[in-house]
Short mmCIF file of C-alpha atoms in Angstrom, two decimals:
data_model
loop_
_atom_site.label_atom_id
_atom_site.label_comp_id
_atom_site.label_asym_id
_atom_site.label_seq_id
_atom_site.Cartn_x
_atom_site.Cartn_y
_atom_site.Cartn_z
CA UNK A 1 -128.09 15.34 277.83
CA UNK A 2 -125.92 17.69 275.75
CA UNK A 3 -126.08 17.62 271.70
CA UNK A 4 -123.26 14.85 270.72
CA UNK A 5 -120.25 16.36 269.42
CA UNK A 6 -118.29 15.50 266.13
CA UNK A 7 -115.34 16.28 264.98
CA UNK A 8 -114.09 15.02 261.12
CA UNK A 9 -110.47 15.03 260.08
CA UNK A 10 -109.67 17.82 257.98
CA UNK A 11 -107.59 16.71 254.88
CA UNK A 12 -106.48 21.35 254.06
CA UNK A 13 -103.31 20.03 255.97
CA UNK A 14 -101.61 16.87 256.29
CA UNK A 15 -99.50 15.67 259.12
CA UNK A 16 -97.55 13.34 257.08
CA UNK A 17 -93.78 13.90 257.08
CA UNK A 18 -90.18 12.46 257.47
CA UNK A 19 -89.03 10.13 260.37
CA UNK A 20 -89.79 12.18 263.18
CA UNK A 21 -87.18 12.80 265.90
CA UNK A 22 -88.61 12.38 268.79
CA UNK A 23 -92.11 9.93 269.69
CA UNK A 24 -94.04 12.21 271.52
CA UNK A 25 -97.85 11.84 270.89
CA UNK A 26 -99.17 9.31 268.05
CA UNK A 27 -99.47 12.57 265.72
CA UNK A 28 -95.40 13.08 265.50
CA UNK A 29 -95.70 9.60 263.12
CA UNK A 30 -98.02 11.22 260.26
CA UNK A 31 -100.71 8.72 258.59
CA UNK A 32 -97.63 7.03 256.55
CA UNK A 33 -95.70 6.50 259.84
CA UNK A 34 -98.52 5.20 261.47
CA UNK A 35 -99.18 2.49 258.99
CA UNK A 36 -95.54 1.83 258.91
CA UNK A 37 -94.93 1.05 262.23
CA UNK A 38 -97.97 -0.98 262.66
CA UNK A 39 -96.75 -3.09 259.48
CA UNK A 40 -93.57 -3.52 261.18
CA UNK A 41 -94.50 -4.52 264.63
CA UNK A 42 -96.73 -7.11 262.22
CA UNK A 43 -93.26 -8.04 260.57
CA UNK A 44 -91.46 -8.32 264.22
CA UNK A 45 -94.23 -10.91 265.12
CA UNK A 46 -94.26 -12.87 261.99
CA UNK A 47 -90.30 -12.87 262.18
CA UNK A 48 -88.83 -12.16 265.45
CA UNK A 49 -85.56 -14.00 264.65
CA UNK A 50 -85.24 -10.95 261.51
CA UNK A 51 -85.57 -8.43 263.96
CA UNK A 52 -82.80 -9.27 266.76
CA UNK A 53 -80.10 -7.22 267.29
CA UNK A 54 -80.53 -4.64 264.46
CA UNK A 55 -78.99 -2.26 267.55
CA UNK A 56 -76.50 -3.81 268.68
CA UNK A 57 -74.50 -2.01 271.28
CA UNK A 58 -76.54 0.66 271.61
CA UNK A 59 -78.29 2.21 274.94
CA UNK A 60 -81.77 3.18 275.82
CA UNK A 61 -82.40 4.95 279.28
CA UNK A 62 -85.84 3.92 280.20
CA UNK A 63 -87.00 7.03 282.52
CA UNK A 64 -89.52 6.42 284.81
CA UNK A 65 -91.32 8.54 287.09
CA UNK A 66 -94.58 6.94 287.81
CA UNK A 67 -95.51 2.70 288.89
CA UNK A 68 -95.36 0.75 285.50
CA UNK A 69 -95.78 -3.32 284.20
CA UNK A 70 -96.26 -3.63 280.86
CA UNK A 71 -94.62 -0.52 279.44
CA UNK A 72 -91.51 -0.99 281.45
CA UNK A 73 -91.33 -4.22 280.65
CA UNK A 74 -92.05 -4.21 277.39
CA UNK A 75 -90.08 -1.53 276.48
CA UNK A 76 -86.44 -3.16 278.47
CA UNK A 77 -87.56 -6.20 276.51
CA UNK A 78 -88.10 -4.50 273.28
CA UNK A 79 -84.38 -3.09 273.24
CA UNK A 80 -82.88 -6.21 274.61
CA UNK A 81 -83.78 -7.94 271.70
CA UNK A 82 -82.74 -4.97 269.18
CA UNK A 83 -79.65 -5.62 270.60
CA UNK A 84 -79.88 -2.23 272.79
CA UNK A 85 -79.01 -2.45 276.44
CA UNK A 86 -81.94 -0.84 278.29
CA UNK A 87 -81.15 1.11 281.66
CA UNK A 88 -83.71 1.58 283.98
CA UNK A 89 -83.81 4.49 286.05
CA UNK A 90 -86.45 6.17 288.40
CA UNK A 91 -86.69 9.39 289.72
CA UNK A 92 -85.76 8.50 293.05
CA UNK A 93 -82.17 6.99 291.82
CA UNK A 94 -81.49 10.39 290.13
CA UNK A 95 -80.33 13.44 291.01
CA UNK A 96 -84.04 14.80 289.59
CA UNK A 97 -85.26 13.75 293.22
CA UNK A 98 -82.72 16.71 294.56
CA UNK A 99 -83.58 19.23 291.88
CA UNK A 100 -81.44 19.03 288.91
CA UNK A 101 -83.86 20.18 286.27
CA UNK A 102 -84.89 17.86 283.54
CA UNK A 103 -83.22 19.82 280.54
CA UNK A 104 -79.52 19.11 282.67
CA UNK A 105 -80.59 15.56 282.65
CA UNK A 106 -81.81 15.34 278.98
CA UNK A 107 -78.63 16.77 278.06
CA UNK A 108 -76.57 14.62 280.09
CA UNK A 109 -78.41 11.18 279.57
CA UNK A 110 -77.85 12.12 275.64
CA UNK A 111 -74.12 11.50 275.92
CA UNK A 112 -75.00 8.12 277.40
CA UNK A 113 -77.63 6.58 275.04
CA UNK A 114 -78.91 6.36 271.82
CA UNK A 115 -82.51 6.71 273.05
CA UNK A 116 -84.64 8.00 276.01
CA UNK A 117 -88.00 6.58 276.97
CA UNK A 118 -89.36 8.50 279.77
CA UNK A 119 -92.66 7.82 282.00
CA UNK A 120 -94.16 10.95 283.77
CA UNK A 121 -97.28 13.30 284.57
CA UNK A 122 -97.11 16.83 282.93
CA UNK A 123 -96.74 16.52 279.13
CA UNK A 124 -94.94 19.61 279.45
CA UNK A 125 -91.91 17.74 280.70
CA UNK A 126 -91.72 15.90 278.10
CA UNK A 127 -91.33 18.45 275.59
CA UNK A 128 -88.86 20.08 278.21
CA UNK A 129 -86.39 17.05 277.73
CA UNK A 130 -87.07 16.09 273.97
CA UNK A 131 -86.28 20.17 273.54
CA UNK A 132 -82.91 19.73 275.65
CA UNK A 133 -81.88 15.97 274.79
CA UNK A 134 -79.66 15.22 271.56
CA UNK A 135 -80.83 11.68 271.20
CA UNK A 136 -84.72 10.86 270.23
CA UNK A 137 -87.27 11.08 273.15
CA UNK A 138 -90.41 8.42 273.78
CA UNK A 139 -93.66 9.07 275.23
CA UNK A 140 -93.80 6.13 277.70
CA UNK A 141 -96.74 8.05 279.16
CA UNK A 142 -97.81 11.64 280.20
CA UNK A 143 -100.77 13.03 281.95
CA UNK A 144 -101.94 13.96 278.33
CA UNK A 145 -100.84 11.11 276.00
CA UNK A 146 -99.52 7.31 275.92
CA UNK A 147 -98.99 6.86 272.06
CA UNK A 148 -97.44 3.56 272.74
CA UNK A 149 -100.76 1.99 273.95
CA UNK A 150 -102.39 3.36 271.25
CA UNK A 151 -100.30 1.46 268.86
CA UNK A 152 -100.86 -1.57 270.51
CA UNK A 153 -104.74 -0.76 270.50
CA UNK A 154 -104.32 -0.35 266.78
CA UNK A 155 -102.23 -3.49 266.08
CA UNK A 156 -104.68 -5.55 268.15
CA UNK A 157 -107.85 -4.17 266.15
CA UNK A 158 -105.85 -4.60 262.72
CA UNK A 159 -104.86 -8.30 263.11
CA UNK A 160 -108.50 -9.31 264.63
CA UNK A 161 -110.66 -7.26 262.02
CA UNK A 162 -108.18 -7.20 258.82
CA UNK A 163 -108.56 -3.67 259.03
CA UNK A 164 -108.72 -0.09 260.66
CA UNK A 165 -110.23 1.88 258.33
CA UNK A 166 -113.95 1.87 258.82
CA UNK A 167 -114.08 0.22 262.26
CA UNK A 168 -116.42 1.52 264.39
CA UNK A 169 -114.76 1.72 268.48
CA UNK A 170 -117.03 3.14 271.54
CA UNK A 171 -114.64 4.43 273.93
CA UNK A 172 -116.95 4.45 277.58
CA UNK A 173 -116.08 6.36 280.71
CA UNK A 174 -113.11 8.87 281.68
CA UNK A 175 -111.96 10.30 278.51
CA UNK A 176 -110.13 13.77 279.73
CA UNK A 177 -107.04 11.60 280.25
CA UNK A 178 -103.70 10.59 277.87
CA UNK A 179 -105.65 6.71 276.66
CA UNK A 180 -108.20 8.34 275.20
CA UNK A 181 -106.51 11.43 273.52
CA UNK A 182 -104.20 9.10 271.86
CA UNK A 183 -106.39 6.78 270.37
CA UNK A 184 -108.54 9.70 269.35
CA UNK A 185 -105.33 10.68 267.64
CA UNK A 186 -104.60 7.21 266.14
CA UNK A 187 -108.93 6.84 264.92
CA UNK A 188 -108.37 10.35 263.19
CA UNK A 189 -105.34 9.46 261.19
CA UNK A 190 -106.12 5.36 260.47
CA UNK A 191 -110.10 6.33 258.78
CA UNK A 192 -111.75 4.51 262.28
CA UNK A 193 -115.08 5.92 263.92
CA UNK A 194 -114.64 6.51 267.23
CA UNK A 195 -117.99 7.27 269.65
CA UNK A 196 -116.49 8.45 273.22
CA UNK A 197 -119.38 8.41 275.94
CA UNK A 198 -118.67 10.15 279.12
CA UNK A 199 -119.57 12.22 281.45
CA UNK A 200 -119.69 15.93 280.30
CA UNK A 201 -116.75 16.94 283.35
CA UNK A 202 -114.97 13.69 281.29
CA UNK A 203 -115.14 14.78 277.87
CA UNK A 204 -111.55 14.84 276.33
CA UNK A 205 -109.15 17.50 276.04
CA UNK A 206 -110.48 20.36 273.31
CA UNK A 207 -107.03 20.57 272.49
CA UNK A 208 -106.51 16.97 271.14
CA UNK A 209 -109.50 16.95 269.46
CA UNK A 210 -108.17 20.16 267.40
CA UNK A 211 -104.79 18.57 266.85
CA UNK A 212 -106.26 15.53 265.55
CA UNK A 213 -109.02 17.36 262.97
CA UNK A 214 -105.23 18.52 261.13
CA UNK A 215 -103.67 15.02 260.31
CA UNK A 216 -105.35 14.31 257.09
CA UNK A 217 -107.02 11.18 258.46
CA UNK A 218 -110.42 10.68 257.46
CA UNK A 219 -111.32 8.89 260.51
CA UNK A 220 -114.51 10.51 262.97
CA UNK A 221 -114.48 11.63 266.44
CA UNK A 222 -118.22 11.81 267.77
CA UNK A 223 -118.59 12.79 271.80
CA UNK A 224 -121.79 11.82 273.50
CA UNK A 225 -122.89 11.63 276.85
CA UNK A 226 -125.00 8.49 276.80
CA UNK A 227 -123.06 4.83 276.58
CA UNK A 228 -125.56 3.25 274.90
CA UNK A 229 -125.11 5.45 271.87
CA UNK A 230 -121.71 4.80 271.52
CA UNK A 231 -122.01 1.20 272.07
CA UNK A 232 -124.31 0.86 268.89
CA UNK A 233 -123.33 -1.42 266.45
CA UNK A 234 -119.89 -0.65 267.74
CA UNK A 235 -116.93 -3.32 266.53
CA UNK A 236 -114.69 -2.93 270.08
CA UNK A 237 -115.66 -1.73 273.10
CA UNK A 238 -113.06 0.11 275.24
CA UNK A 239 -113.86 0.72 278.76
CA UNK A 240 -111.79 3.21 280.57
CA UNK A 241 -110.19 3.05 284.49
CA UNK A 242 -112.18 5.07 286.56
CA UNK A 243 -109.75 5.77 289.30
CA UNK A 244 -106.20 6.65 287.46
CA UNK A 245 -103.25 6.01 289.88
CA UNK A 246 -102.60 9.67 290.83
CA UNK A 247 -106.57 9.90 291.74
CA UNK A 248 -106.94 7.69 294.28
CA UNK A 249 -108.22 10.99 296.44
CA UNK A 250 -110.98 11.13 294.44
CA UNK A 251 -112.46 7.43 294.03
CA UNK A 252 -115.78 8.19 295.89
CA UNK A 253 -117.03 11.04 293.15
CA UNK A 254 -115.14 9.44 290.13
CA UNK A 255 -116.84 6.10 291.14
CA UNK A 256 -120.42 7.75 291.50
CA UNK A 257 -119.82 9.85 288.34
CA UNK A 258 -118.76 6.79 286.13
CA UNK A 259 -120.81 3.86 287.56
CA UNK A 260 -123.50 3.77 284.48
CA UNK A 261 -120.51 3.42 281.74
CA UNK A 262 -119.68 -0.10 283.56
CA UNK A 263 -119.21 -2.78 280.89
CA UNK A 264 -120.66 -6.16 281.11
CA UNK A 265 -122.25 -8.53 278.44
CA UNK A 266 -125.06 -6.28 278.64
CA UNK A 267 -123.55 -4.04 277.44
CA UNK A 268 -121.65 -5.82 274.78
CA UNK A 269 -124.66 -6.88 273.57
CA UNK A 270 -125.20 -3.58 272.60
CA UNK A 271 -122.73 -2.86 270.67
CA UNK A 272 -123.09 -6.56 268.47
CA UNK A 273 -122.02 -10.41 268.67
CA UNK A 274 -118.80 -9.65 266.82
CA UNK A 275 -117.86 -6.79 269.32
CA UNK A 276 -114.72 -7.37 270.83
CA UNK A 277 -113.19 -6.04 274.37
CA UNK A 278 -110.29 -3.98 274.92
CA UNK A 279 -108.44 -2.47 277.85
CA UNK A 280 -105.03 -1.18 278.33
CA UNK A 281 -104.93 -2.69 281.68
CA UNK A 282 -104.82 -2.62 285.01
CA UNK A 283 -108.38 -3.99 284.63
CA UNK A 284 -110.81 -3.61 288.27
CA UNK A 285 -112.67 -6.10 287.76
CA UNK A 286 -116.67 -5.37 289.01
CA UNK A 287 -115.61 -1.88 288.38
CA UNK A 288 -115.54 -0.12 285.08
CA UNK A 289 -115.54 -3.73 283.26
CA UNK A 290 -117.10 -7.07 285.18
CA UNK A 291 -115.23 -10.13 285.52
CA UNK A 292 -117.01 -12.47 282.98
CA UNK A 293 -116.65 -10.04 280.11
CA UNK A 294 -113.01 -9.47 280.95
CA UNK A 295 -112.23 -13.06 281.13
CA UNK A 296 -115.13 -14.15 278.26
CA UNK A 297 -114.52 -15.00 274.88
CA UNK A 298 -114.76 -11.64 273.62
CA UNK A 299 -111.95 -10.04 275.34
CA UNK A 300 -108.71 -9.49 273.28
CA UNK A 301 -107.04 -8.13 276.22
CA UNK A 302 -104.56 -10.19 276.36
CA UNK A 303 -103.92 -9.93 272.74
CA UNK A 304 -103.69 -6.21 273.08
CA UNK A 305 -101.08 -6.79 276.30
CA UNK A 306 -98.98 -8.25 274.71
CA UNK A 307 -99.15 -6.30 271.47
CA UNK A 308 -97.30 -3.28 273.44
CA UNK A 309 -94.02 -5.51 272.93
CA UNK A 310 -93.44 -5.44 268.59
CA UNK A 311 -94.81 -1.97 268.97
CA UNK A 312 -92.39 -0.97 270.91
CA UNK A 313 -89.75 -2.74 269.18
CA UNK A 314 -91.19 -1.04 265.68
CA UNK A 315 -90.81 2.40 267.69
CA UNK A 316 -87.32 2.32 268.93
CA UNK A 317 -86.40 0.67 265.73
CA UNK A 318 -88.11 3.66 263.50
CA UNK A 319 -86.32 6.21 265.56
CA UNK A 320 -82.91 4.55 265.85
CA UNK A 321 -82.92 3.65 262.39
CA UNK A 322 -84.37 7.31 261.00
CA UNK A 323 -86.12 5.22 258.38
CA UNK A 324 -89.71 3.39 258.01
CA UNK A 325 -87.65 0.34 257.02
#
């Protein structure tokens, strides 16, 4: 087994800064906008009657490339009650499925709406359309990040432990993929200990890791190879998918790879009697998480599902508003 890797925030250079334009990865908030997102997705659950139509007539064009439940839901849900009129659009119904490249469409959907929320594989064309598009640009998800998970993961560990700073979280199985970058992103900046155990072919992106070491966060990032370590006296568990939806063509050696970071109550046990469960969902059951410890008492799956709908509302709201408030 290879030496565990840590990586500590570095406070030489801070992250935190004005409204940013564009929601990208969890990093374009800085620590301030972090917290004050997550205090107002807090605020859109407490009042939800406060928060209705703050948009009104606006328009959001909801982008998506790849299958989707909760974050196109969520997210059409999330502007209908800003008062924004969410259009959804998919690749297919555009002229992207004959070529036109996605700066053209960027620049064109920014005469339309107010917003864009876009779902897609290559980060890269992401930052293609936020770079082209006049109108502020959100990471519904990208090979390399899905910020707007992450905020739900955060909202769901703040309102169950009181807290985020401190909290220890073992992150088990595939971590080379955009759920575990961004929460490595969001335990950097919010103080949190994360412990990621994966296979060494799984261990996340360099790159992210670097990113997040800038922020300012005092939060850890350790990498190990063994689960057990990173279940530890852990306070959440967070098993990972082990067959993503554009790897089907490699289930038989991602399922053989991953099988020993499975999560049970075994392996809850592990990690304490106050550990809680998370998963962004779709769950396999008998998979990378079994059936009674998805369904038990310890799961706050649900909790976290559902979570992905203030956040989303606190996002759009942030960006259309160009103010934490």
């Amino acid at each position: 087994m290879s030496a565990p890797t840590t990586v500590v925030a570095q406070s030489a250079r801070a992250a935190d800064r004005a409204t940013p334009e564009d929601f990208l990865q969890v990093i374009d908030l800085g620590r301030d906008g972090l917290h004050a997102v997550l205090d107002a997705a807090a605020d859109v659950k407490a009042r939800p009657e406060a928060w209705r139509g703050r948009h009104t007539g606006g328009t959001v064009v909801c982008l998506f490339d790849k299958p989707s439940t909760r974050t196109r839901v969520s997210t059409a849900v999330a502007a209908h009650r800003l008062g924004l009129l969410p259009v959804l659009v998919s690749r297919e119904d555009s002229q992207l499925s004959r070529g036109e490249t996605i700066e053209d469409t960027g620049r064109v959907l920014s005469a339309y709406a107010d917003a864009i929320v876009i779902r897609t594989h290559a980060h890269e064309t992401l930052s293609r359309l936020a770079g082209a598009a006049s109108v502020p640009v959100v990471n519904a998800l990208s090979d390399d990040h899905h910020p707007c998970q992450a905020l739900a993961d955060a909202l769901t560990l703040r309102e169950h432990f009181g807290r985020l700073a401190g909290l220890r979280v073992a992150y088990v199985g595939d971590a080379h993929g955009n759920i575990c970058h961004s929460l490595i992103e969001v335990a950097v900046m919010a103080g949190m200990q994360l412990t990621i155990a994966a296979p060494a072919a799984y261990h996340p992106d360099p790159a992210v890791l670097a990113g997040a070491r800038v922020t300012g966060g005092d939060g850890t990032v350790t990498v190990v190879e063994d689960p057990a370590e990173a279940l530890h006296g852990a306070h959440a568990v967070y098993p990972e998918i082990w067959v993503p939806m554009d790897k089907e063509h490699l289930r038989a050696e991602r399922e053989a790879d991953l099988r020993r970071y499975r999560v049970g109550d075994a392996e809850m046990a592990l990690a304490g009697p106050d550990a809680v469960l998370l998963h962004c969902l779709p769950a396999y059951r008998g998979r990378e998480v079994s059936a009674r410890t998805l369904d038990g008492p310890r799961s706050v799956v649900w909790q976290q599902a559902a979570n992905r709908l203030p956040t989303a509302q606190a996002v759009l709201h942030l960006l259309l508003a160009g103010a934490y408030t």
